[in-house]
XYZ file of C-alpha atoms in Angstrom:
670
model
C -22.178 21.612 0.963
C -19.310 23.743 1.603
C -16.387 26.874 6.959
C -5.064 26.800 18.672
C -0.122 26.310 20.414
C 0.030 22.640 20.444
C -0.548 19.669 22.821
C 0.988 16.295 23.065
C -0.687 12.613 24.081
C -3.313 13.586 23.156
C -4.076 16.609 25.774
C -3.684 20.880 24.906
C -0.896 22.377 26.885
C -0.857 25.767 25.542
C -3.704 28.110 23.976
C -3.784 31.182 21.026
C -3.793 34.113 23.460
C -6.345 36.336 23.271
C -7.053 40.168 24.661
C -6.654 41.289 27.916
C -10.170 41.018 29.379
C -12.422 43.640 28.409
C -15.740 45.154 30.455
C -17.915 43.277 28.821
C -18.316 38.894 27.191
C -19.298 38.454 24.060
C -22.932 39.297 22.810
C -25.173 38.832 19.222
C -25.191 42.262 18.869
C -21.732 41.704 18.047
C -22.326 40.313 15.424
C -23.373 44.062 13.423
C -19.567 45.758 14.564
C -17.564 42.919 12.340
C -16.122 44.180 9.731
C -15.862 41.814 6.915
C -12.646 42.632 4.983
C -11.455 40.641 2.220
C -9.401 41.761 -1.807
C -6.898 43.590 -0.873
C -4.800 44.910 -3.830
C -1.253 46.853 -3.419
C -0.537 49.811 -6.013
C 1.933 50.340 -8.607
C 3.480 52.083 -6.601
C 4.174 50.045 -3.358
C 2.624 53.559 -1.048
C -1.068 52.408 -1.263
C -3.225 49.026 -0.749
C -6.456 49.027 -1.503
C -9.148 46.652 0.131
C -13.209 46.582 0.750
C -14.915 46.936 4.052
C -17.870 44.980 4.436
C -20.501 45.940 7.273
C -23.767 46.123 9.119
C -26.698 48.660 8.625
C -29.103 47.352 11.292
C -31.560 49.675 10.117
C -31.602 49.009 6.544
C -31.493 44.919 8.063
C -28.344 45.061 5.664
C -24.973 44.421 4.657
C -23.087 47.337 3.371
C -19.901 46.962 0.770
C -16.833 50.041 -0.030
C -13.227 50.371 -0.950
C -10.815 51.614 1.545
C -7.563 51.972 1.452
C -4.340 52.021 3.975
C 0.193 53.651 3.284
C 1.911 51.407 3.102
C 3.991 52.792 6.111
C -0.070 52.805 8.165
C 0.306 56.043 9.050
C -3.119 56.467 6.760
C -6.384 54.938 5.993
C -8.580 56.937 3.198
C -12.024 55.665 2.974
C -12.447 55.353 -0.755
C -16.208 55.187 -2.177
C -19.454 55.380 0.890
C -22.045 56.188 -0.590
C -25.364 55.218 1.107
C -27.387 52.482 0.080
C -24.664 50.842 -1.896
C -22.305 48.475 -2.231
C -18.580 49.091 -4.011
C -15.685 46.118 -4.132
C -13.491 44.337 -5.409
C -10.579 46.734 -6.440
C -8.160 47.304 -7.857
C -5.377 49.421 -9.724
C -4.611 50.382 -13.232
C -0.836 49.572 -13.332
C -0.507 53.137 -13.775
C -1.453 53.983 -11.172
C -3.842 56.815 -11.608
C -6.979 55.056 -11.838
C -8.884 52.383 -9.638
C -11.322 51.214 -10.674
C -14.286 48.536 -8.682
C -17.092 46.478 -9.003
C -21.203 48.131 -7.972
C -24.821 47.805 -9.429
C -25.455 51.640 -8.181
C -27.600 53.273 -10.601
C -28.117 50.279 -12.503
C -32.040 49.485 -11.903
C -31.957 46.123 -12.255
C -29.503 46.175 -10.195
C -26.067 44.889 -12.138
C -23.272 44.566 -11.359
C -21.232 47.902 -13.324
C -17.305 48.604 -13.809
C -16.524 52.407 -12.076
C -13.485 54.257 -12.467
C -12.169 56.279 -9.557
C -9.518 58.473 -10.970
C -6.749 59.537 -7.757
C -6.955 62.744 -8.958
C -10.212 63.342 -8.082
C -13.482 64.177 -8.863
C -16.657 61.209 -8.794
C -16.528 57.651 -9.929
C -17.765 57.638 -13.403
C -19.641 54.060 -14.321
C -17.034 52.160 -16.672
C -20.128 49.941 -17.966
C -24.248 50.510 -19.256
C -24.654 46.363 -19.849
C -27.872 44.663 -19.621
C -25.363 41.654 -18.074
C -23.342 42.059 -15.683
C -19.773 42.478 -14.585
C -18.206 39.319 -12.649
C -14.985 40.063 -12.653
C -12.151 42.327 -14.563
C -8.389 42.510 -14.440
C -6.062 45.635 -16.469
C -4.159 44.878 -19.286
C -0.527 45.775 -18.676
C -0.752 49.889 -20.374
C -3.316 50.389 -18.205
C -5.329 51.041 -21.890
C -8.455 48.168 -22.009
C -9.936 46.173 -19.601
C -10.568 41.947 -19.900
C -14.102 42.289 -18.879
C -16.103 38.845 -17.236
C -20.188 39.745 -18.992
C -22.471 37.675 -17.990
C -25.450 37.942 -19.818
C -28.618 39.755 -19.345
C -31.403 37.303 -17.330
C -34.809 37.865 -20.887
C -36.778 38.430 -18.023
C -35.131 41.739 -16.037
C -37.685 43.541 -17.172
C -40.355 41.593 -15.548
C -40.805 43.916 -12.245
C -41.166 46.623 -14.526
C -44.424 45.163 -15.772
C -47.674 46.203 -14.157
C -49.275 44.008 -12.746
C -50.611 41.833 -15.056
C -49.601 43.273 -17.808
C -46.494 40.226 -18.325
C -47.167 37.083 -16.522
C -43.603 35.501 -16.280
C -42.867 32.292 -18.813
C -42.413 29.499 -17.894
C -38.477 28.217 -16.749
C -37.266 26.149 -19.557
C -34.384 23.542 -18.669
C -32.772 21.061 -20.532
C -28.722 20.746 -18.973
C -27.459 18.272 -16.825
C -26.858 20.137 -13.967
C -30.116 21.976 -13.859
C -29.876 24.160 -11.021
C -27.261 26.403 -8.578
C -27.308 27.685 -4.813
C -28.577 31.797 -5.581
C -27.965 31.644 -9.547
C -32.120 29.219 -9.286
C -33.055 27.401 -12.283
C -29.459 26.682 -14.787
C -31.004 27.442 -18.615
C -28.611 29.195 -21.710
C -26.426 32.013 -20.060
C -23.100 32.260 -19.624
C -20.267 35.120 -18.417
C -18.155 35.433 -21.522
C -14.361 37.150 -21.819
C -14.491 40.274 -23.186
C -12.576 43.729 -24.159
C -13.536 46.944 -23.162
C -11.006 49.776 -24.156
C -11.616 52.927 -22.133
C -9.993 56.111 -24.933
C -13.661 54.136 -27.465
C -14.776 53.136 -24.792
C -16.135 49.636 -27.182
C -15.999 46.696 -26.352
C -15.049 43.441 -28.185
C -15.872 39.237 -27.334
C -12.500 37.045 -27.953
C -14.171 33.770 -28.001
C -16.853 31.665 -30.695
C -18.895 29.646 -28.992
C -20.804 28.897 -26.008
C -19.485 28.967 -22.669
C -19.006 30.329 -19.255
C -15.550 31.641 -19.284
C -13.269 32.198 -15.636
C -9.751 34.536 -14.264
C -8.625 36.821 -16.719
C -5.242 36.692 -16.849
C -3.299 38.957 -19.092
C 0.338 38.912 -20.625
C 2.762 40.812 -19.232
C 3.198 42.398 -23.150
C -1.129 42.703 -23.398
C -0.905 40.813 -26.717
C -2.957 37.946 -25.063
C -4.773 36.771 -22.595
C -5.426 33.147 -20.572
C -8.310 32.046 -19.010
C -10.435 29.007 -17.311
C -12.783 27.589 -19.696
C -14.162 23.957 -19.633
C -15.321 24.286 -23.078
C -15.985 20.148 -23.664
C -19.149 18.885 -25.093
C -21.508 18.625 -22.211
C -19.652 20.526 -19.275
C -22.110 19.739 -16.925
C -21.059 15.457 -16.299
C -17.361 17.273 -16.203
C -14.270 18.871 -13.823
C -12.886 19.105 -16.987
C -11.715 23.188 -16.359
C -8.832 24.188 -18.151
C -6.675 26.898 -19.465
C -6.601 28.239 -22.612
C -5.343 31.560 -23.787
C -6.361 33.885 -26.546
C -4.797 37.084 -28.649
C -6.616 39.925 -26.803
C -7.450 41.840 -30.138
C -9.351 41.415 -33.196
C -12.013 39.523 -34.086
C -13.789 36.748 -32.119
C -12.380 33.312 -31.588
C -11.386 30.001 -30.736
C -9.202 30.254 -27.677
C -5.777 27.464 -27.219
C -5.610 24.908 -25.652
C -2.709 25.222 -22.949
C -3.859 22.188 -19.997
C -5.160 18.552 -21.617
C -6.021 16.979 -17.687
C -9.034 15.206 -17.219
C -9.781 16.687 -13.879
C -9.915 20.661 -12.543
C -7.104 22.428 -14.425
C -7.810 25.998 -12.336
C -10.892 25.526 -11.032
C -13.084 28.949 -10.101
C -14.458 27.418 -7.234
C -11.333 28.338 -5.277
C -9.911 31.553 -7.322
C -7.013 31.396 -7.846
C -5.744 33.468 -11.677
C -3.229 32.223 -13.712
C -0.268 34.010 -13.398
C 1.654 34.873 -16.148
C 5.887 34.378 -16.160
C 7.132 37.521 -16.402
C 8.959 36.936 -18.934
C 5.365 35.615 -21.005
C 6.678 32.045 -21.926
C 5.206 29.731 -18.917
C 1.861 29.877 -17.419
C 1.576 28.711 -13.737
C -2.457 27.406 -11.955
C -3.549 25.693 -10.251
C -3.263 21.413 -11.462
C -6.599 19.814 -9.205
C -6.219 16.026 -8.294
C -7.141 12.036 -8.939
C -10.388 12.966 -11.533
C -13.131 10.788 -9.577
C -11.658 11.949 -6.169
C -12.960 16.468 -7.443
C -12.396 18.077 -4.234
C -11.194 14.460 -2.193
C -8.095 15.205 -4.082
C -5.149 17.337 -2.931
C -4.431 20.873 -5.890
C -1.219 21.248 -6.491
C 0.863 24.335 -8.079
C 1.580 23.471 -12.042
C 3.382 25.630 -14.645
C 2.953 25.090 -19.117
C 4.117 26.434 -21.320
C 2.306 29.539 -22.597
C 3.000 28.315 -26.899
C 2.015 24.997 -25.060
C 3.296 21.899 -24.375
C 3.518 19.628 -21.066
C 2.861 20.989 -18.001
C 5.524 20.422 -14.897
C 3.700 19.258 -11.091
C 5.801 22.230 -8.883
C 4.280 20.846 -5.893
C 3.981 16.848 -6.572
C 6.084 16.461 -3.355
C 3.705 19.152 -1.107
C 0.508 17.055 -0.297
C -1.144 19.854 0.670
C -4.065 22.036 -1.235
C -2.163 25.354 -2.981
C -3.591 28.543 -3.378
C -3.375 31.536 -5.179
C 0.172 31.618 -7.668
C 2.584 34.527 -8.433
C 6.011 35.194 -9.865
C 8.912 36.392 -7.898
C 9.345 39.824 -9.708
C 12.982 37.213 -11.171
C 10.460 34.917 -12.446
C 12.350 32.447 -10.268
C 10.917 31.362 -8.204
C 6.572 30.955 -7.005
C 4.898 32.588 -4.074
C 1.773 30.750 -2.915
C -1.133 29.963 -0.081
C -0.647 26.400 1.054
C -3.303 25.044 3.317
C -1.918 22.975 6.171
C -2.658 21.244 9.322
C -5.159 24.034 10.719
C -3.860 27.156 9.000
C -2.585 28.807 5.674
C 0.456 29.715 5.322
C 2.655 32.336 2.387
C 5.852 29.523 0.818
C 7.448 29.564 -2.617
C 9.129 27.408 -4.766
C 11.483 27.721 -6.618
C 10.025 27.371 -11.305
C 13.456 25.356 -12.146
C 11.317 23.028 -9.550
C 12.635 22.019 -6.336
C 11.699 21.101 -2.097
C 8.663 24.245 -1.063
C 9.819 27.251 1.887
C 7.509 28.244 4.192
C 8.401 32.328 3.802
C 5.937 34.000 6.773
C 2.357 32.491 8.448
C 2.329 31.055 11.813
C -1.403 30.160 13.909
C -3.538 32.483 11.586
C -4.945 32.346 8.295
C -3.549 33.342 5.286
C -6.613 34.067 3.206
C -5.437 35.992 -0.048
C -2.145 37.210 -1.415
C -1.771 40.272 -4.070
C 1.812 41.367 -5.191
C 3.942 44.169 -7.317
C 6.754 44.100 -9.140
C 8.629 45.471 -7.337
C 9.169 42.627 -3.717
C 5.919 44.130 -2.205
C 3.468 42.133 -1.107
C 0.405 41.532 1.107
C -1.302 39.729 2.665
C -5.421 38.702 4.265
C -4.679 37.640 7.317
C -7.065 36.429 10.758
C -6.223 34.359 13.120
C -8.043 33.435 16.797
C -8.463 36.557 18.614
C -8.513 39.293 14.888
C -10.884 38.736 11.806
C -9.048 39.490 8.808
C -7.845 42.370 8.599
C -4.559 42.992 5.667
C -0.960 42.573 6.958
C 1.916 43.916 4.459
C 3.640 40.999 4.125
C 8.149 41.660 5.400
C 10.709 38.894 5.694
C 8.589 36.151 7.549
C 6.288 38.566 9.285
C 3.175 39.951 9.141
C 3.109 43.710 8.934
C -0.274 45.177 10.080
C -1.766 47.556 7.932
C -5.495 48.008 8.619
C -7.541 48.517 11.953
C -11.229 47.986 11.333
C -11.990 45.357 13.470
C -10.269 46.315 16.916
C -12.307 49.679 18.529
C -15.259 46.351 19.039
C -12.858 44.385 20.278
C -10.935 46.234 22.785
C -14.449 46.347 24.261
C -15.532 42.586 24.361
C -13.705 39.249 26.065
C -12.399 36.363 24.338
C -11.269 33.214 24.944
C -8.525 31.583 24.220
C -9.006 28.909 21.426
C -6.615 26.060 23.030
C -4.669 23.262 20.430
C -5.366 19.337 20.410
C -3.985 15.772 19.257
C -6.559 13.430 19.786
C -6.834 10.293 18.392
C -9.888 8.327 17.420
C -10.969 4.770 17.593
C -8.886 3.032 15.235
C -5.859 4.978 16.295
C -5.869 8.134 13.817
C -4.635 11.125 14.885
C -7.143 14.258 14.831
C -6.498 18.057 14.836
C -8.754 20.046 16.699
C -9.776 23.329 19.186
C -10.834 23.591 22.685
C -12.405 27.342 24.400
C -13.271 27.169 27.815
C -15.731 29.199 28.998
C -14.815 32.737 28.762
C -15.894 34.198 31.998
C -13.515 31.475 33.601
C -15.723 29.490 35.218
C -14.136 25.651 36.675
C -15.181 22.277 36.835
C -17.261 20.110 34.510
C -19.537 22.950 31.921
C -21.619 21.844 29.460
C -19.599 21.436 26.427
C -20.918 21.883 22.247
C -19.084 20.158 20.061
C -19.319 22.888 16.761
C -18.609 19.852 12.777
C -17.442 22.331 9.630
C -18.475 22.064 6.591
C -17.971 20.772 3.790
C -16.154 18.590 4.451
C -13.395 19.137 1.820
C -12.999 22.266 4.088
C -11.050 22.738 7.585
C -12.312 24.614 11.205
C -8.148 26.615 11.580
C -7.284 29.703 12.927
C -9.104 32.205 11.567
C -11.555 33.893 13.694
C -14.358 31.813 15.022
C -17.380 34.376 16.555
C -19.832 31.023 16.789
C -17.564 30.234 18.715
C -16.546 32.498 21.021
C -20.757 33.826 21.244
C -21.283 29.931 22.852
C -17.818 30.672 25.297
C -18.986 33.730 26.269
C -22.966 31.932 27.517
C -20.854 29.709 29.359
C -19.683 26.882 27.446
C -16.760 24.470 26.768
C -16.871 24.338 23.604
C -14.727 21.469 21.082
C -14.082 21.278 17.375
C -12.059 18.857 15.080
C -11.040 18.447 12.090
C -12.397 15.013 11.931
C -10.959 12.368 8.271
C -12.627 14.555 4.637
C -11.051 17.785 6.029
C -8.561 19.029 4.384
C -5.307 20.204 5.699
C -3.748 16.447 6.604
C -3.171 15.706 2.550
C -4.771 13.744 0.317
C -6.374 10.202 2.264
C -6.767 12.063 5.049
C -9.678 14.049 2.871
C -10.650 11.200 0.830
C -10.936 8.495 4.036
C -15.624 9.299 4.317
C -15.167 8.740 0.184
C -18.867 7.133 -0.260
C -18.359 6.958 3.515
C -19.574 11.297 4.659
C -20.277 9.947 8.335
C -18.469 5.991 8.545
C -15.123 7.323 9.867
C -15.973 10.978 10.611
C -18.081 10.120 13.709
C -15.615 8.293 15.853
C -13.282 10.585 15.497
C -15.176 13.803 16.010
C -16.015 12.269 18.871
C -12.874 12.126 20.109
C -12.736 15.621 21.289
C -15.864 14.627 23.841
C -14.453 11.839 24.452
C -11.542 13.734 25.215
C -12.929 16.686 26.938
C -14.417 14.526 29.794
C -12.178 12.315 30.114
C -9.881 15.474 31.057
C -12.263 16.631 33.679
C -13.468 20.385 31.936
C -17.333 18.612 29.612
C -20.593 17.069 31.641
C -21.169 14.130 30.038
C -24.529 15.020 31.451
C -23.831 17.905 30.184
C -23.024 17.646 25.785
C -24.869 19.317 23.061
C -23.720 19.531 18.695
C -24.582 21.534 15.943
C -23.398 22.326 12.260
C -23.803 24.295 9.145
C -24.628 22.369 5.826
C -21.808 19.563 5.691
C -21.597 19.553 9.717
C -25.035 19.414 10.151
C -24.807 17.096 7.672
C -21.903 14.876 10.546
C -24.544 16.258 13.338
C -27.646 13.667 11.786
C -24.861 10.657 11.764
C -23.340 11.942 15.203
C -26.533 12.120 16.974
C -27.919 9.074 14.768
C -24.856 6.918 16.485
C -24.374 8.171 20.419
C -27.396 8.745 21.686
C -25.646 11.110 25.038
C -25.801 14.286 23.241
C -28.765 15.897 24.842
C -29.514 18.882 22.072
C -27.831 19.652 18.922
C -28.275 21.927 16.080
C -28.980 21.070 11.846
C -27.601 23.944 9.523
C -29.191 23.386 5.952
C -28.813 19.765 6.186
C -29.256 16.302 4.464
C -29.972 11.983 5.542
C -32.504 11.121 3.076
C -28.894 11.565 0.201
C -32.202 10.375 -1.939
C -33.983 13.081 -1.716
C -31.147 15.350 -3.360
C -30.338 13.204 -6.241
C -32.514 15.586 -8.556
C -33.414 18.874 -6.268
C -29.697 19.994 -4.881
C -26.556 21.345 -7.287
C -24.273 18.379 -6.516
C -25.436 15.784 -9.294
C -21.705 15.305 -10.665
C -20.723 14.660 -7.380
C -23.415 12.324 -6.295
C -23.068 9.896 -9.649
C -19.082 10.207 -9.489
C -18.841 9.282 -5.586
C -21.995 7.295 -5.314
C -23.181 5.654 -8.116
C -26.499 6.489 -9.961
C -28.698 5.917 -6.914
C -31.150 3.313 -9.054
C -27.620 0.942 -9.617
C -25.784 1.213 -6.216
C -28.919 0.945 -3.324
C -26.152 -0.064 -0.754
C -23.874 2.891 -1.224
C -26.986 5.598 -1.175
C -28.680 3.616 2.264
C -25.538 3.393 4.349
C -25.141 7.577 3.300
C -29.001 8.217 4.447
C -29.049 6.072 7.668
C -29.937 8.860 9.621
C -32.901 8.978 8.316
C -33.702 5.324 7.736
C -32.368 5.390 11.508
C -34.115 7.876 12.726
C -35.631 5.294 14.838
C -31.904 6.018 16.823
C -31.962 9.308 17.513
C -33.154 11.412 20.836
C -31.811 14.398 20.715
C -33.700 17.118 20.407
C -32.721 18.626 17.169
C -32.768 22.400 16.159
C -33.282 22.486 12.383
C -32.523 25.945 10.589
C -32.650 26.595 6.797
C -33.159 29.168 3.991
C -36.108 28.609 2.013
C -34.632 29.719 -1.975
C -31.095 26.887 -0.390
C -30.384 24.928 -4.217
C -27.056 23.834 -2.304
C -29.073 21.206 0.226
C -32.769 22.662 -0.454
C -35.332 22.758 2.259
C -37.038 20.267 1.797
C -34.066 17.711 4.189
C -34.737 19.192 6.943
C -37.963 19.161 6.775
C -38.023 15.137 5.930
C -36.028 15.127 8.855
C -38.142 17.422 11.266
C -41.230 15.417 10.509
C -39.415 12.130 11.402
C -38.583 13.458 14.436
C -42.216 15.347 15.071
C -43.318 11.494 14.278
C -41.857 9.475 16.778
C -42.159 12.922 19.808
C -38.920 13.452 19.911
C -37.943 17.284 20.727
C -38.098 19.367 17.211
C -38.355 22.712 15.648
C -37.568 23.454 12.304
C -37.202 27.432 11.757
C -37.293 28.476 8.071
C -35.673 31.521 7.134
C -37.580 33.239 3.245
C -35.637 34.288 0.894
C -32.664 33.152 1.872
C -30.186 30.352 -0.197
C -28.265 28.190 1.642
C -25.624 30.598 3.815
C -27.557 33.568 5.865
C -26.697 36.797 5.016
C -29.990 39.377 6.165
C -28.160 40.509 9.546
C -32.030 40.321 11.650
C -31.593 36.291 9.678
C -28.083 35.756 11.139
C -28.526 37.313 14.460
C -31.463 35.010 14.862
C -30.108 32.439 14.013
C -27.319 32.641 17.114
C -29.801 33.754 19.489
C -32.074 30.859 18.553
C -28.613 28.750 18.486
C -28.095 30.056 22.397
C -31.634 29.023 23.560
C -32.005 25.796 22.457
C -29.061 25.139 23.960
C -29.363 26.669 27.860
C -33.330 24.653 26.566
C -31.865 21.002 26.928
C -28.131 22.020 28.346
C -28.217 24.533 30.884
């Protein structure tokens, strides 16, 4: 359910500086101007960096992504792909530097993603695959002559749209899996994603492994003879978190892979997209080991290495109670670099391969989202901060030098509110860290104030750019946000603080942010709003069922009657691990369902929103709360976004959601 200057004595003392005051306040339609930069990839010669840029086509009401590249010195920027009404993404260079590959569904009649190749010496991009299934991921072999692919099995009903009405009725969907549904993927049947190798010279492709298992995150050995990958190959993987690291020869007939790790929890959980990393000599593989099995996503993820021939793993960050992402080896194999998720930030760190203290390399009050590194020692990072959406940066010593400037033009036109740090004390004395934005128009005195709550719950509000916060500040609101217990970035004990009690201590934690803003004369105690999406919506429901002072709430993609989630959403493993089976632990399920079963305590006018195809937190959960408040006569509305999953993607719906937030808060707070 998965979404800034240090203060003393529970008050904010300083702010991250926004750009100089500009001509106009931020508006809803500015969301169309935000360009989403991702997937940086540095060329083998370290002279260019390719990356993906997604932008909105308002007329088509869609977002499209294309591949760009910028020279290392930042002097030249080139758009490599620009096919109208089509998208291309996930650019990766061939090791010889001649080609840039990318994934696109262009020209595929079933919109299956295929692998394409662009020759840097000239010419149009050419498709490398014409599969009935989809290319999910890929990685170049060291010699540039082969590519490892993850290929999703074909959809057995892919041809149903080609049939004339009445010619081919839809088939029943038959499922027999323990986890039988997942957001976007829909109902889960027998489709798997398989590890394949494509020979570029012969254009032949073969599968590497036997078995009927999903495979993830392939990584070639330096000599090109083996491929490491991640898979849960338990007898019933739907019932466990047991992802392990496996290795298989890159050539020859398909065979059973060799298991490298045996930890009962998640080794290199695919949900966090951290690829295994081979040491330069091919003797070891670095990966990310999950926390205790019973804590699943609450547990701290550590950097580990394991011999490529098998053996005991070495945990290199056992003394660092923070999550690790994206490991890379140094060119000499003596150290590893990685991203550390810390208190409201993500920074680039390193540790000796033999073990030792973790050293911070780069990153301050910003968020390094991803890194890429080449053997010559150059590193690029994708990073954002409170005043800038993510862009590509060159890492030079401890500094980040910006290479891409995709969002500069519209940012120069708008006024942003400074984002301040807050350090608070919850009701039981626990320290809670958060943020505060004052109205961008400079309004003084007590102002209407919105408490915004993040999703997850195993995530955090960080120093990244938040369009939502800035939009609220542009419309005259103060914005307060906090990372309550359950959030990551503050260690395992802090994250598991809400284990089996999702409202629990999180409610007083976030209320401390409101109390602080009121005590400092910023927030008007009679004009308080609250809202969030996913777990942020859930925590909104817990909050308004606990505290009647909020005059307006927005609850997106949320659940309050947890009983209703069992068997209707995608979290069956998490439910049974954390809460137990509902018929065996009724008291635990009731405790976590209190916003629904104590809906009589809610007096806050509440706007519920959700997508009608959401299998993450299905719409029925918001419908229940809407119906309950409607039955009691509390002011409420329900907004349903057709064809949308847990995260909204249609640009017009994204704009609509922001407008409805503003209208709802204005109606009740202004």
